[in-house]
Amino acid sequence: MSGCLFCRIASRELPADIRHEDDRCVAVADVAPQAPVHILVLPKAHVASAADIDASRESLAGHLLAVAAAQARSHGLDSSGYRLVLNHGADAGQSVGHLHVHLLGGRPLGALG
Ligand code: AMP
C-alpha cells in the first residue's frame, strides 16, 4: 500500500534500523522504545492488523511469531522473559495500520492493564 509507513519501511523506501529480513517479513527497532529491547516484526505484504489474520494467513502469523521469538533469543531474553504484543484498533492504541508484533524485554514489564 503506497502510503503505508510500514510498507515503506519494509520495502526500504524509508530508513529504519532493520534487525532481520527474509522473504516474508522484516524486524525493525521501534523508533520510540518502551523497553531496552523493543523490536517490531512486520510482514512485507500489507495486512492492516491482527483482525485480518484469517486461515489464509495462519502461516504468516506463525512466521512473525517465530521471528519475534528468534529476536528475543538473540537478545538473551529467554531466561529473563519478554512480551509479544499485537494491537488492533483504537482501544488497544494501534497507531500504525499495518500488522506488527511488538517484542518487549530487558526490564520487568509489569502486569497487563
Ligand atoms: P502500535 O501502537 O501497536 O500501532 O505500534 C506502532 C509502533 O510503531 C509504536 O511503538 C511506534 O513507536 C512505532 N513506530 C512508529 N514509526 C516508526 C518508525 N518510523 N520506525 C520504527 N518504529 C516506528
Coordinates of N, CA and C and ligand atoms in Angstrom, one line a residue:
M1 N 0.9 -1.2 0.0 CA 0.0 0.0 0.0 C 0.9 1.2 0.0
S2 N 0.7 2.1 -1.0 CA 1.8 3.1 -1.2 C 2.0 4.1 -0.1
G3 N 0.9 4.5 0.6 CA 1.1 5.5 1.7 C 1.4 4.9 3.1
C4 N 1.5 3.6 3.2 CA 1.6 3.0 4.5 C 3.0 3.1 5.0
L5 N 3.2 3.6 6.2 CA 4.5 3.8 6.8 C 5.3 2.4 6.8
F6 N 4.7 1.4 7.3 CA 5.4 0.1 7.5 C 5.7 -0.6 6.1
C7 N 4.8 -0.4 5.2 CA 5.1 -0.9 3.8 C 6.3 -0.2 3.3
R8 N 6.4 1.1 3.5 CA 7.6 1.9 3.0 C 8.8 1.5 3.7
I9 N 8.7 1.1 5.0 CA 9.9 0.6 5.7 C 10.3 -0.8 5.2
A10 N 9.3 -1.6 5.1 CA 9.6 -3.0 4.6 C 10.2 -3.0 3.3
S11 N 9.8 -2.1 2.4 CA 10.4 -2.1 1.1 C 11.7 -1.3 1.0
R12 N 12.1 -0.8 2.2 CA 13.4 0.0 2.3 C 13.3 1.4 1.6
E13 N 12.1 1.8 1.3 CA 11.9 3.2 0.8 C 12.2 4.2 1.9
L14 N 11.9 3.8 3.1 CA 12.2 4.7 4.3 C 13.2 4.0 5.1
P15 N 14.1 4.8 5.7 CA 15.2 4.2 6.5 C 14.6 3.6 7.8
A16 N 15.2 2.6 8.4 CA 14.9 2.0 9.7 C 16.0 1.2 10.1
D17 N 16.1 0.9 11.4 CA 17.1 0.1 12.0 C 16.7 -1.4 11.8
I18 N 17.0 -2.0 10.7 CA 16.5 -3.3 10.4 C 17.4 -4.4 11.0
R19 N 16.7 -5.3 11.8 CA 17.4 -6.3 12.6 C 17.3 -7.7 11.9
H20 N 16.4 -7.8 11.0 CA 16.2 -9.1 10.4 C 15.3 -8.9 9.1
E21 N 15.6 -9.6 8.1 CA 14.8 -9.5 6.9 C 14.8 -10.9 6.2
D22 N 13.6 -11.3 5.8 CA 13.5 -12.5 5.0 C 12.4 -12.3 3.9
D23 N 12.0 -13.3 3.2 CA 11.1 -13.1 2.1 C 9.7 -12.6 2.5
R24 N 9.4 -12.9 3.8 CA 8.0 -12.5 4.3 C 7.9 -11.4 5.2
C25 N 9.0 -11.0 5.9 CA 8.9 -10.0 7.0 C 10.2 -9.3 7.2
V26 N 10.1 -8.2 7.9 CA 11.3 -7.5 8.5 C 11.1 -7.3 10.0
A27 N 12.2 -7.2 10.7 CA 12.1 -6.9 12.1 C 13.0 -5.6 12.2
V28 N 12.3 -4.6 12.9 CA 13.0 -3.3 13.0 C 13.0 -2.8 14.4
A29 N 13.9 -2.0 14.8 CA 13.9 -1.4 16.2 C 12.8 -0.4 16.2
D30 N 12.0 -0.4 17.3 CA 11.0 0.6 17.4 C 11.6 2.0 17.6
V31 N 11.1 3.0 17.0 CA 11.7 4.4 17.0 C 11.5 5.0 18.3
A32 N 10.5 4.6 19.1 CA 10.3 5.1 20.5 C 10.2 4.0 21.4
P33 N 11.3 3.4 21.8 CA 11.3 2.1 22.5 C 10.7 2.3 23.9
Q34 N 9.9 1.3 24.3 CA 9.3 1.3 25.6 C 10.0 0.4 26.6
A35 N 11.0 -0.3 26.1 CA 11.8 -1.2 26.9 C 13.2 -1.3 26.3
P36 N 14.2 -1.8 27.0 CA 15.6 -1.8 26.5 C 15.6 -2.6 25.1
V37 N 14.8 -3.6 25.0 CA 14.6 -4.3 23.7 C 13.2 -4.0 23.3
H38 N 13.0 -3.4 22.2 CA 11.7 -3.1 21.6 C 11.8 -3.2 20.1
I39 N 11.4 -4.3 19.6 CA 11.5 -4.6 18.2 C 10.1 -4.9 17.6
L40 N 9.9 -4.5 16.4 CA 8.6 -4.7 15.7 C 8.9 -5.7 14.5
V41 N 8.1 -6.7 14.5 CA 8.2 -7.7 13.4 C 6.9 -7.4 12.5
L42 N 7.2 -7.1 11.2 CA 6.1 -6.7 10.3 C 6.2 -7.5 9.0
P43 N 5.0 -7.9 8.5 CA 5.0 -8.6 7.2 C 5.4 -7.6 6.1
K44 N 6.0 -8.1 5.0 CA 6.3 -7.3 3.8 C 5.0 -7.0 3.1
A45 N 4.1 -7.9 3.0 CA 2.8 -7.7 2.4 C 1.9 -6.9 3.4
H46 N 1.1 -6.0 2.8 CA 0.3 -5.2 3.7 C -0.9 -6.0 4.3
V47 N -0.9 -6.0 5.6 CA -2.0 -6.6 6.3 C -2.4 -5.5 7.4
A48 N -3.6 -5.1 7.5 CA -3.9 -4.0 8.3 C -3.7 -4.2 9.8
S49 N -4.1 -5.4 10.3 CA -4.0 -5.6 11.8 C -4.2 -7.1 12.1
A50 N -4.2 -7.4 13.3 CA -4.5 -8.8 13.8 C -5.9 -9.2 13.4
A51 N -6.8 -8.3 13.2 CA -8.1 -8.6 12.9 C -8.2 -9.2 11.5
D52 N -7.2 -9.0 10.7 CA -7.2 -9.6 9.3 C -6.4 -10.9 9.2
I53 N -6.1 -11.5 10.4 CA -5.4 -12.8 10.3 C -6.6 -13.8 10.3
D54 N -6.7 -14.4 9.1 CA -7.7 -15.5 8.9 C -6.9 -16.7 8.5
A55 N -7.6 -17.8 8.1 CA -7.0 -19.1 7.8 C -5.9 -18.9 6.8
S56 N -6.1 -18.0 5.8 CA -5.1 -17.9 4.7 C -3.8 -17.3 5.2
R57 N -3.9 -16.7 6.4 CA -2.7 -16.0 6.9 C -2.1 -16.7 8.2
E58 N -2.5 -17.9 8.5 CA -2.0 -18.6 9.7 C -0.5 -18.8 9.6
S59 N 0.0 -19.2 8.4 CA 1.4 -19.4 8.2 C 2.2 -18.1 8.4
L60 N 1.7 -17.1 7.8 CA 2.4 -15.8 8.0 C 2.4 -15.4 9.5
A61 N 1.3 -15.5 10.2 CA 1.2 -15.1 11.6 C 2.2 -15.9 12.4
G62 N 2.2 -17.2 12.1 CA 3.2 -18.1 12.8 C 4.6 -17.7 12.5
H63 N 4.9 -17.3 11.3 CA 6.2 -16.9 11.0 C 6.6 -15.6 11.7
L64 N 5.7 -14.7 11.8 CA 6.0 -13.4 12.6 C 6.4 -13.8 14.0
L65 N 5.6 -14.7 14.6 CA 5.9 -15.1 16.0 C 7.2 -15.8 16.1
A66 N 7.5 -16.6 15.1 CA 8.8 -17.3 15.2 C 10.0 -16.4 15.0
V67 N 9.8 -15.4 14.2 CA 10.9 -14.4 14.0 C 11.0 -13.5 15.3
A68 N 9.9 -13.2 15.9 CA 10.0 -12.5 17.2 C 10.7 -13.3 18.3
A69 N 10.4 -14.6 18.3 CA 11.0 -15.4 19.3 C 12.5 -15.6 19.1
A70 N 12.9 -15.6 17.8 CA 14.3 -15.7 17.4 C 15.0 -14.4 17.8
Q71 N 14.3 -13.3 17.6 CA 14.9 -12.0 18.0 C 15.1 -12.0 19.5
A72 N 14.1 -12.4 20.3 CA 14.2 -12.5 21.7 C 15.4 -13.3 22.2
R73 N 15.5 -14.5 21.5 CA 16.6 -15.4 21.8 C 18.0 -14.7 21.6
S74 N 18.0 -14.0 20.4 CA 19.3 -13.4 20.1 C 19.7 -12.3 21.0
H75 N 18.7 -11.7 21.7 CA 18.9 -10.7 22.7 C 19.1 -11.3 24.1
G76 N 19.1 -12.6 24.2 CA 19.3 -13.2 25.5 C 18.2 -13.1 26.5
L77 N 16.9 -13.0 25.9 CA 15.8 -12.8 26.8 C 15.0 -14.0 27.2
D78 N 15.5 -15.2 26.7 CA 14.7 -16.4 27.1 C 14.6 -16.7 28.6
S79 N 15.7 -16.4 29.3 CA 15.7 -16.7 30.7 C 15.0 -15.6 31.5
S80 N 15.1 -14.3 31.1 CA 14.5 -13.2 31.9 C 13.1 -13.0 31.5
G81 N 12.7 -13.3 30.3 CA 11.3 -13.2 29.9 C 11.1 -12.0 29.0
Y82 N 10.0 -12.0 28.3 CA 9.7 -10.9 27.3 C 8.2 -11.0 27.0
R83 N 7.7 -9.9 26.3 CA 6.3 -9.9 26.0 C 6.2 -9.6 24.5
L84 N 5.2 -10.3 23.9 CA 4.8 -10.1 22.5 C 3.5 -9.5 22.5
V85 N 3.3 -8.4 21.7 CA 2.0 -7.7 21.7 C 1.6 -7.4 20.3
L86 N 0.3 -7.7 20.0 CA -0.3 -7.2 18.7 C -1.5 -6.3 19.1
N87 N -1.5 -5.1 18.7 CA -2.6 -4.2 19.0 C -3.5 -4.1 17.8
H88 N -4.8 -4.1 18.0 CA -5.8 -3.9 17.0 C -6.7 -2.8 17.4
G89 N -6.8 -1.8 16.6 CA -7.9 -0.8 16.8 C -7.6 0.2 17.9
A90 N -8.6 1.1 18.1 CA -8.4 2.3 19.0 C -8.3 1.9 20.4
D91 N -9.1 1.0 20.9 CA -9.0 0.7 22.4 C -7.6 0.1 22.7
A92 N -7.0 -0.6 21.8 CA -5.6 -1.1 22.0 C -4.5 -0.1 21.7
G93 N -4.9 1.0 21.2 CA -3.9 2.1 20.9 C -3.1 1.8 19.6
Q94 N -3.7 1.0 18.7 CA -3.0 0.8 17.4 C -2.8 2.1 16.7
S95 N -1.5 2.5 16.4 CA -1.3 3.8 15.8 C -0.8 3.6 14.3
V96 N -0.3 2.5 14.0 CA 0.1 2.2 12.6 C -0.7 1.1 12.0
G97 N -1.4 1.4 10.9 CA -2.4 0.4 10.3 C -1.7 -0.6 9.4
H98 N -0.7 -1.3 10.0 CA 0.0 -2.4 9.3 C 0.4 -3.3 10.4
L99 N -0.1 -4.6 10.2 CA 0.2 -5.6 11.2 C 1.6 -5.6 11.7
H100 N 1.8 -5.7 13.0 CA 3.2 -5.8 13.6 C 3.1 -6.4 14.9
V101 N 4.1 -7.2 15.3 CA 4.3 -7.8 16.6 C 5.3 -7.0 17.3
H102 N 5.0 -6.5 18.5 CA 6.0 -5.9 19.3 C 6.7 -6.9 20.2
L103 N 8.0 -6.9 20.2 CA 8.8 -7.7 21.1 C 9.3 -6.7 22.2
L104 N 9.0 -6.9 23.4 CA 9.4 -6.0 24.5 C 10.1 -6.8 25.6
G105 N 11.3 -6.4 26.0 CA 12.0 -7.1 27.0 C 13.2 -6.3 27.5
G106 N 13.9 -6.9 28.5 CA 15.1 -6.3 29.1 C 14.8 -5.5 30.4
R107 N 13.6 -5.5 30.8 CA 13.2 -5.0 32.1 C 11.9 -5.7 32.5
P108 N 11.6 -5.6 33.9 CA 10.3 -6.2 34.3 C 9.2 -5.3 33.6
L109 N 8.2 -6.0 33.0 CA 7.2 -5.3 32.2 C 5.9 -5.0 33.0
G110 N 5.7 -5.6 34.2 CA 4.5 -5.3 34.9 C 3.3 -6.1 34.4
A111 N 2.2 -6.0 35.1 CA 1.0 -6.7 34.7 C 0.4 -6.0 33.6
L112 N -0.4 -6.7 32.8 CA -1.2 -6.1 31.7 C -2.3 -5.3 32.4
G113 N -2.6 -4.1 31.9 CA -3.6 -3.3 32.5 C -4.6 -2.8 31.4
Ligands
AMP1 P1 1.1 0.4 17.6 O1 0.7 1.4 18.6 O2 0.8 -1.0 18.1 O3 0.4 0.7 16.3 O4 2.6 0.5 17.4 C1 3.3 1.3 16.5 C2 4.7 1.4 16.8 O5 5.4 1.9 15.7 C3 5.0 2.4 18.0 O6 5.6 1.7 19.1 C4 5.9 3.4 17.4 O7 6.9 3.9 18.2 C5 6.5 2.6 16.2 N1 6.9 3.4 15.1 C6 6.3 4.5 14.5 N2 7.0 5.0 13.5 C7 8.1 4.2 13.4 C8 9.3 4.2 12.5 N3 9.4 5.1 11.5 N4 10.2 3.2 12.7 C9 10.1 2.3 13.8 N5 9.0 2.3 14.6 C10 8.1 3.2 14.4

